[in-house]
Amino acid sequence: MPQFANNPNRKSWLPVPENSDFPIQNIPFGVFLTKEDVITTGTRIGDYAIDMGALQQLGYFEGIDLPDDMFLQDSLNDFISYGKKTWRQVRNRLSEIFESNNSQLRDNTNHREVVIFHINDIEMLLPVQIGDYTDFYSSKEHATNVGKMFRDPENALLPNWLHIPVGYHGRSSTIVPSGVPVHRPLGQTFLADATAPVFGPSKLVDFELEMAFITTDANIMGENVPVNEAEEYIFGMVLFNDWSARDIQKWEYVPLGPFLAKNFASSISPWIVTMDALEPFRVASPEQNPKPLPYLQQEGNRAFDIQLEVAIQPENVGETVVSRSNFKYMYWTMAQQLAHHTSNGCRVNSGDMMGSGTISGPTEDSFGSMLELKKKKKNPLTMQDGSERKFINDNDTVIIRGYCKNEAIRIGFGECSSKLLPALPLKS
């Protein structure tokens, strides 16, 4: 089915500010709470959120095979389960409804009043009920930087890293949408020259610049997803901050890997940008040497040119951009990650989330964590007010932004923004 929604010449009758992340060519999907306290699924154009539940009730999706309550739910899971054909039909229809010369909704004041909301009048919620969450470790630059901190620099990458997309299963219960603050975690740490661990608030809370993809129902238990079919089962992508407590992590990660240092909070941008919308921004992924095993060998351009930045904003102070990176640097692609994830027959369901792992580029200003940034710069990072940061302070807000841009259009993700609050007291 053609992707009419990607036509770069389309204009919307809704106003779209210059350099908006959400032109009519984007049409992301999300879930929001209206000022009448109604939860609905919707999309966004410019600075306007569009109630797809209301659109469906008013008959604007007539001719598309959808249950009557498809967009009246509090998550996108069922919609995602319907697969790519339905996603594309709905996205094309939304593009037609809001195209500049379509008067059907544009000139119907009563319909517009129940369908369209200014973005400041709604509250964004988690777009999907995340059943399972897996985080990968797929940036060669990041893995090398971290490996050099703990091992002989000549052996920074562990022997398996160039052969498999390394990952671990995370905790979906503490994934929150942009705007929801998180608390500094408590945990065990082992201080230098100590003889026993201590328990208390982490002193080394870090961000991790990541992206994540959302899946549809991909397989049944026991079956795999071939690498060159994997993208058929990826609905779209979000920005992702996988908060990390480095001092807790250092003490607990041997022998089984990340646990409490990672599962206390992760933040995502609330609008899911579809793979269809990202199609114009495909690029070649980095050369893989040695060549992966046959089940991971892929064809065509499987990376995406998504420009990313991270800013830290202390309370009552302007933000300071501390990193600029790009998703195209990732060594292992989403298709390879999903193919490997299911190669043993692991079942993947609608609404499952896969984190990319920290996205670091080849230059010092493109590293995706404070752990790397402060190590390479050798000095703390200086904020606008002159204060310094080795890691994230209480009441700092970490803001991640991302967008794609070519000569015709810009497609973005909005923000993934979250404030770090002080640790809560331990109950006894």
XYZ file of C-alpha atoms in Angstrom:
428
model
C 0.000 0.000 0.000
C 1.439 3.434 -0.954
C 2.518 5.803 1.813
C 0.541 8.896 0.810
C 1.283 10.425 4.200
C 4.991 10.748 3.346
C 4.383 13.119 0.417
C 6.738 16.036 1.200
C 4.506 18.444 -0.709
C 1.503 17.968 1.558
C 0.468 20.919 3.720
C -1.982 20.890 6.608
C -4.826 23.304 7.270
C -3.648 23.207 10.895
C -0.824 25.714 11.454
C 2.606 24.091 11.771
C 5.437 26.257 13.158
C 8.709 26.373 11.257
C 11.052 23.553 12.304
C 8.236 21.762 14.127
C 8.881 18.100 14.886
C 5.307 17.341 13.869
C 4.454 18.324 10.288
C 1.664 16.497 8.481
C 4.305 14.051 7.167
C 4.963 12.758 10.694
C 1.592 11.692 12.164
C 2.894 9.945 15.295
C 0.649 8.060 17.690
C 0.144 8.527 21.418
C -2.263 8.468 24.353
C -3.373 11.574 26.211
C -5.710 12.886 28.886
C -7.992 15.739 27.827
C -8.992 18.638 30.084
C -12.306 16.808 30.543
C -10.318 13.910 32.080
C -10.993 11.628 29.128
C -8.215 9.246 28.088
C -7.964 8.808 24.332
C -5.547 7.744 21.639
C -4.478 10.292 19.098
C -1.952 11.914 16.839
C -0.294 15.312 16.588
C 0.187 17.971 13.921
C 2.079 21.122 14.856
C 1.004 22.191 18.339
C -2.314 20.329 18.173
C -3.293 16.920 19.517
C -5.993 15.111 17.583
C -8.505 12.789 19.273
C -8.691 9.685 17.085
C -11.442 8.219 19.260
C -13.654 11.191 18.442
C -12.700 10.971 14.774
C -13.734 7.329 14.682
C -17.064 8.002 16.410
C -17.771 10.730 13.858
C -17.147 8.329 10.969
C -13.827 9.639 9.655
C -12.286 6.151 9.516
C -15.153 4.611 7.574
C -13.912 1.931 5.174
C -10.999 0.853 7.380
C -11.546 -2.445 9.180
C -11.372 -1.354 12.820
C -13.286 -2.355 15.973
C -15.727 0.343 17.072
C -13.716 1.069 20.230
C -10.230 0.855 18.676
C -9.269 4.420 19.605
C -11.305 4.689 22.816
C -8.770 2.696 24.829
C -6.030 3.756 27.215
C -3.220 2.242 25.154
C -2.230 1.621 21.536
C -1.587 -2.104 22.057
C -4.651 -3.352 20.174
C -4.086 -0.940 17.292
C -0.461 -2.064 17.058
C -1.590 -5.710 17.007
C -3.509 -5.080 13.765
C -0.238 -4.803 11.833
C 1.424 -2.604 9.243
C -1.416 -2.570 6.695
C -3.809 -1.050 9.246
C -1.200 1.393 10.600
C -0.592 2.646 7.102
C -4.312 2.918 6.261
C -4.980 4.986 9.381
C -1.937 7.195 8.872
C -2.886 7.813 5.230
C -6.457 8.657 6.249
C -5.262 11.142 8.883
C -3.038 12.744 6.268
C -6.047 13.124 3.965
C -8.316 14.556 6.688
C -5.829 17.277 7.610
C -4.530 18.018 4.110
C -4.918 21.723 3.331
C -7.571 21.411 0.622
C -9.783 18.898 2.473
C -12.744 20.788 3.918
C -14.557 17.846 5.539
C -13.282 18.517 9.075
C -11.686 21.893 8.427
C -15.034 23.578 7.830
C -17.032 21.683 10.453
C -16.770 23.754 13.623
C -18.723 21.313 15.796
C -16.485 18.394 14.853
C -13.294 20.395 15.282
C -14.278 21.323 18.838
C -14.359 17.689 19.961
C -11.452 16.440 17.847
C -8.672 19.035 18.184
C -6.897 20.158 21.365
C -3.992 22.520 21.855
C -1.001 20.582 23.134
C -0.922 22.723 26.303
C -4.444 21.562 27.207
C -3.670 17.846 27.394
C -1.493 15.528 29.486
C 0.533 12.898 27.669
C 0.447 9.356 29.062
C 2.376 6.165 28.317
C 1.407 5.242 24.743
C 1.460 1.469 25.301
C 1.129 -1.016 28.122
C 4.688 -2.315 28.065
C 4.595 -6.020 28.774
C 8.318 -6.653 28.417
C 11.340 -4.410 28.032
C 14.781 -5.402 26.774
C 17.792 -3.095 26.725
C 20.617 -3.690 24.261
C 24.256 -2.589 24.323
C 24.762 -1.865 20.639
C 27.003 1.198 20.288
C 30.568 0.144 19.551
C 31.887 3.527 20.667
C 30.028 3.312 23.984
C 31.043 -0.284 24.652
C 34.652 0.585 23.840
C 34.667 3.690 26.043
C 33.231 1.815 29.013
C 35.423 -1.242 28.404
C 38.559 0.892 28.565
C 37.541 2.121 32.018
C 37.468 -1.377 33.467
C 39.874 -3.431 31.331
C 43.058 -3.286 29.319
C 42.265 -0.814 26.489
C 43.406 -3.443 23.984
C 40.604 -5.687 25.226
C 37.911 -3.068 25.694
C 35.306 -5.140 23.839
C 34.520 -8.536 25.302
C 34.958 -11.479 22.886
C 31.225 -11.865 22.164
C 30.446 -8.201 21.463
C 31.224 -8.206 17.713
C 29.240 -11.417 17.210
C 25.905 -10.862 19.004
C 23.705 -7.903 19.944
C 24.298 -8.030 23.708
C 21.241 -7.237 25.814
C 19.470 -7.794 29.119
C 15.861 -7.893 30.284
C 14.794 -4.760 32.149
C 11.807 -3.731 34.220
C 8.785 -2.234 32.448
C 6.961 -1.150 35.621
C 9.162 1.929 36.088
C 9.106 3.244 32.512
C 7.419 6.666 32.593
C 6.503 9.272 29.963
C 8.294 12.574 29.529
C 7.411 15.070 32.242
C 7.137 12.559 35.077
C 9.926 13.130 37.642
C 12.005 10.266 39.042
C 13.644 9.828 42.440
C 17.293 9.223 43.132
C 17.564 5.516 43.949
C 18.744 3.898 47.149
C 21.083 0.934 46.996
C 24.238 -0.799 48.071
C 27.594 0.656 47.099
C 31.159 -0.330 47.914
C 33.378 2.658 48.564
C 37.097 2.810 47.853
C 39.209 1.366 50.680
C 36.067 0.055 52.408
C 35.801 -3.397 53.945
C 32.020 -3.749 53.585
C 29.255 -2.243 51.463
C 26.995 0.581 52.647
C 23.373 1.373 51.845
C 22.082 4.798 50.894
C 21.232 7.173 48.034
C 23.261 6.736 44.859
C 25.815 9.496 44.444
C 26.491 8.829 40.750
C 23.158 9.048 38.908
C 23.635 9.222 35.134
C 21.549 9.541 32.004
C 21.867 7.198 29.044
C 21.000 8.608 25.631
C 18.994 5.899 23.893
C 16.157 5.265 21.518
C 13.650 2.449 21.792
C 11.393 0.648 19.355
C 7.891 -0.714 19.962
C 6.902 -4.075 18.506
C 3.718 -5.695 17.313
C 3.006 -9.408 17.856
C 6.048 -10.864 16.113
C 6.001 -14.622 16.576
C 4.705 -17.556 18.539
C 6.819 -19.197 21.203
C 9.469 -21.368 19.606
C 9.600 -19.541 16.268
C 12.108 -16.902 15.207
C 11.766 -13.670 13.234
C 14.126 -13.571 10.195
C 16.387 -10.542 10.113
C 15.123 -9.322 6.723
C 11.500 -9.493 7.934
C 12.111 -7.993 11.367
C 11.155 -4.407 10.519
C 7.650 -5.584 9.534
C 7.076 -6.138 13.250
C 8.382 -2.756 14.450
C 5.620 -0.163 14.884
C 7.778 2.862 15.653
C 10.334 4.556 17.866
C 10.615 6.846 20.890
C 13.402 8.719 22.637
C 14.616 6.874 25.710
C 16.577 7.878 28.831
C 17.679 4.754 30.670
C 18.589 6.300 34.020
C 21.574 4.615 35.661
C 23.166 4.627 39.117
C 26.831 4.044 38.374
C 28.004 3.393 41.946
C 25.267 0.814 42.535
C 25.978 -0.682 39.109
C 29.702 -1.085 39.802
C 29.023 -3.103 42.956
C 26.174 -5.313 41.740
C 26.772 -6.056 38.057
C 29.097 -9.034 38.607
C 28.248 -11.816 37.791
C 24.769 -11.388 36.273
C 24.725 -7.809 35.005
C 22.447 -4.765 35.471
C 19.764 -4.893 38.163
C 18.803 -2.201 40.702
C 21.185 0.314 39.141
C 18.993 0.328 36.035
C 15.435 -0.622 36.944
C 14.528 2.307 39.204
C 13.419 4.517 36.269
C 13.464 4.937 32.499
C 11.852 7.842 30.645
C 10.409 7.892 27.112
C 9.053 10.517 24.748
C 5.264 10.029 24.551
C 4.698 10.178 20.766
C 5.614 7.029 18.839
C 7.028 7.975 15.431
C 6.240 5.212 12.956
C 8.768 3.403 10.837
C 6.805 4.608 7.808
C 7.464 8.229 8.796
C 11.182 7.471 9.235
C 11.496 5.739 5.858
C 12.991 8.777 4.021
C 15.877 8.868 6.500
C 17.366 5.425 5.980
C 21.153 5.224 5.757
C 23.762 2.482 5.701
C 24.762 1.112 9.080
C 28.432 0.836 10.120
C 30.467 -1.916 8.503
C 30.427 -5.065 10.599
C 33.724 -6.910 10.920
C 33.804 -9.842 11.424
C 30.772 -10.649 9.307
C 27.877 -11.753 11.533
C 26.575 -15.299 11.464
C 24.058 -15.955 8.658
C 20.925 -15.370 10.785
C 22.126 -11.811 11.498
C 23.257 -10.902 7.981
C 21.035 -8.163 6.570
C 20.502 -6.450 3.239
C 19.941 -2.797 2.370
C 20.093 0.322 4.519
C 18.971 -0.590 8.016
C 20.139 2.440 10.016
C 18.350 5.789 10.393
C 19.805 9.292 10.404
C 18.278 10.642 13.632
C 20.051 13.645 15.139
C 20.080 13.583 18.941
C 21.024 15.930 21.742
C 21.036 15.877 25.534
C 20.712 18.941 27.759
C 20.951 19.324 31.533
C 18.857 22.041 33.160
C 19.506 22.830 36.829
C 16.516 24.173 38.723
C 15.693 27.804 37.815
C 18.616 27.935 35.342
C 18.809 27.703 31.556
C 19.751 24.380 30.000
C 23.227 23.364 28.814
C 23.592 20.964 25.892
C 26.155 18.346 26.892
C 25.966 15.849 24.021
C 25.083 15.740 20.317
C 24.961 12.314 18.728
C 23.153 10.309 16.030
C 21.264 7.019 15.968
C 23.043 6.051 12.727
C 26.204 5.266 14.722
C 24.689 2.096 16.202
C 26.704 -0.993 15.271
C 23.819 -3.442 15.651
C 20.553 -2.473 13.939
C 17.005 -2.845 15.212
C 16.406 -5.640 12.698
C 19.411 -7.557 14.033
C 18.362 -6.935 17.623
C 14.863 -8.319 17.036
C 16.150 -11.250 14.968
C 18.631 -12.189 17.687
C 16.048 -11.674 20.458
C 13.727 -14.220 18.832
C 16.376 -16.609 17.504
C 15.861 -18.895 20.491
C 12.071 -18.807 20.119
C 11.439 -16.023 22.654
C 7.962 -14.610 22.081
C 7.630 -10.881 21.352
C 4.238 -9.216 21.821
C 2.430 -6.028 20.895
C 3.679 -3.163 23.026
C 7.008 -4.727 23.936
C 9.877 -2.225 24.028
C 13.507 -2.675 22.990
C 16.086 -0.090 24.057
C 18.989 0.590 21.722
C 21.598 0.894 24.419
C 23.563 4.090 24.991
C 24.171 5.939 21.711
C 27.713 7.307 21.560
C 29.409 8.705 18.496
C 33.063 8.968 17.488
C 33.748 12.413 18.986
C 33.939 13.533 22.600
C 30.878 15.757 22.297
C 28.799 12.825 20.968
C 29.118 10.488 23.944
C 25.793 9.352 25.390
C 26.409 9.331 29.149
C 28.045 11.427 31.849
C 30.273 8.443 32.624
C 31.928 8.885 29.226
C 31.677 12.673 28.936
C 33.424 13.480 32.207
C 36.061 10.794 31.637
C 37.075 12.151 28.229
C 36.862 15.824 29.146
C 38.802 15.044 32.358
C 36.988 17.910 34.112
C 33.395 18.300 35.294
C 30.910 19.787 32.812
C 30.080 23.435 33.446
C 26.455 24.602 33.441
C 25.168 28.053 32.444
C 25.186 29.242 36.048
C 28.823 28.207 36.530
C 28.015 25.114 38.577
C 29.755 21.872 37.640
C 28.486 18.368 37.013
C 30.253 15.020 37.156
C 26.871 13.301 37.357
C 23.247 14.426 37.718
C 22.344 16.507 40.779
C 19.036 16.502 42.605
C 16.488 18.792 40.890
C 18.362 18.698 37.576
C 16.187 18.031 34.529
C 17.627 15.883 31.735
C 16.174 16.671 28.304
C 16.668 14.473 25.230
C 15.610 15.684 21.777
C 15.741 13.969 18.411
C 14.766 14.653 14.821
C 15.458 13.704 11.194
C 15.886 16.312 8.498
C 16.497 16.357 4.752
C 16.059 18.974 2.053
C 12.274 18.471 2.065
C 10.995 17.725 5.571
C 11.833 17.484 9.252
C 10.390 14.658 11.363
C 10.940 14.763 15.117
C 10.127 13.070 18.392
C 9.524 16.061 20.659
C 11.225 15.773 24.038
C 12.032 13.150 26.616
C 12.352 15.302 29.713
C 12.496 14.229 33.351
C 13.559 15.839 36.614
C 15.645 13.974 39.184
C 14.191 14.423 42.673
C 15.930 13.558 45.958
C 15.738 9.981 47.221
C 12.705 9.006 49.256
C 13.440 7.809 52.819
C 13.692 4.054 53.291
C 10.658 2.629 55.087
C 11.335 0.307 57.979
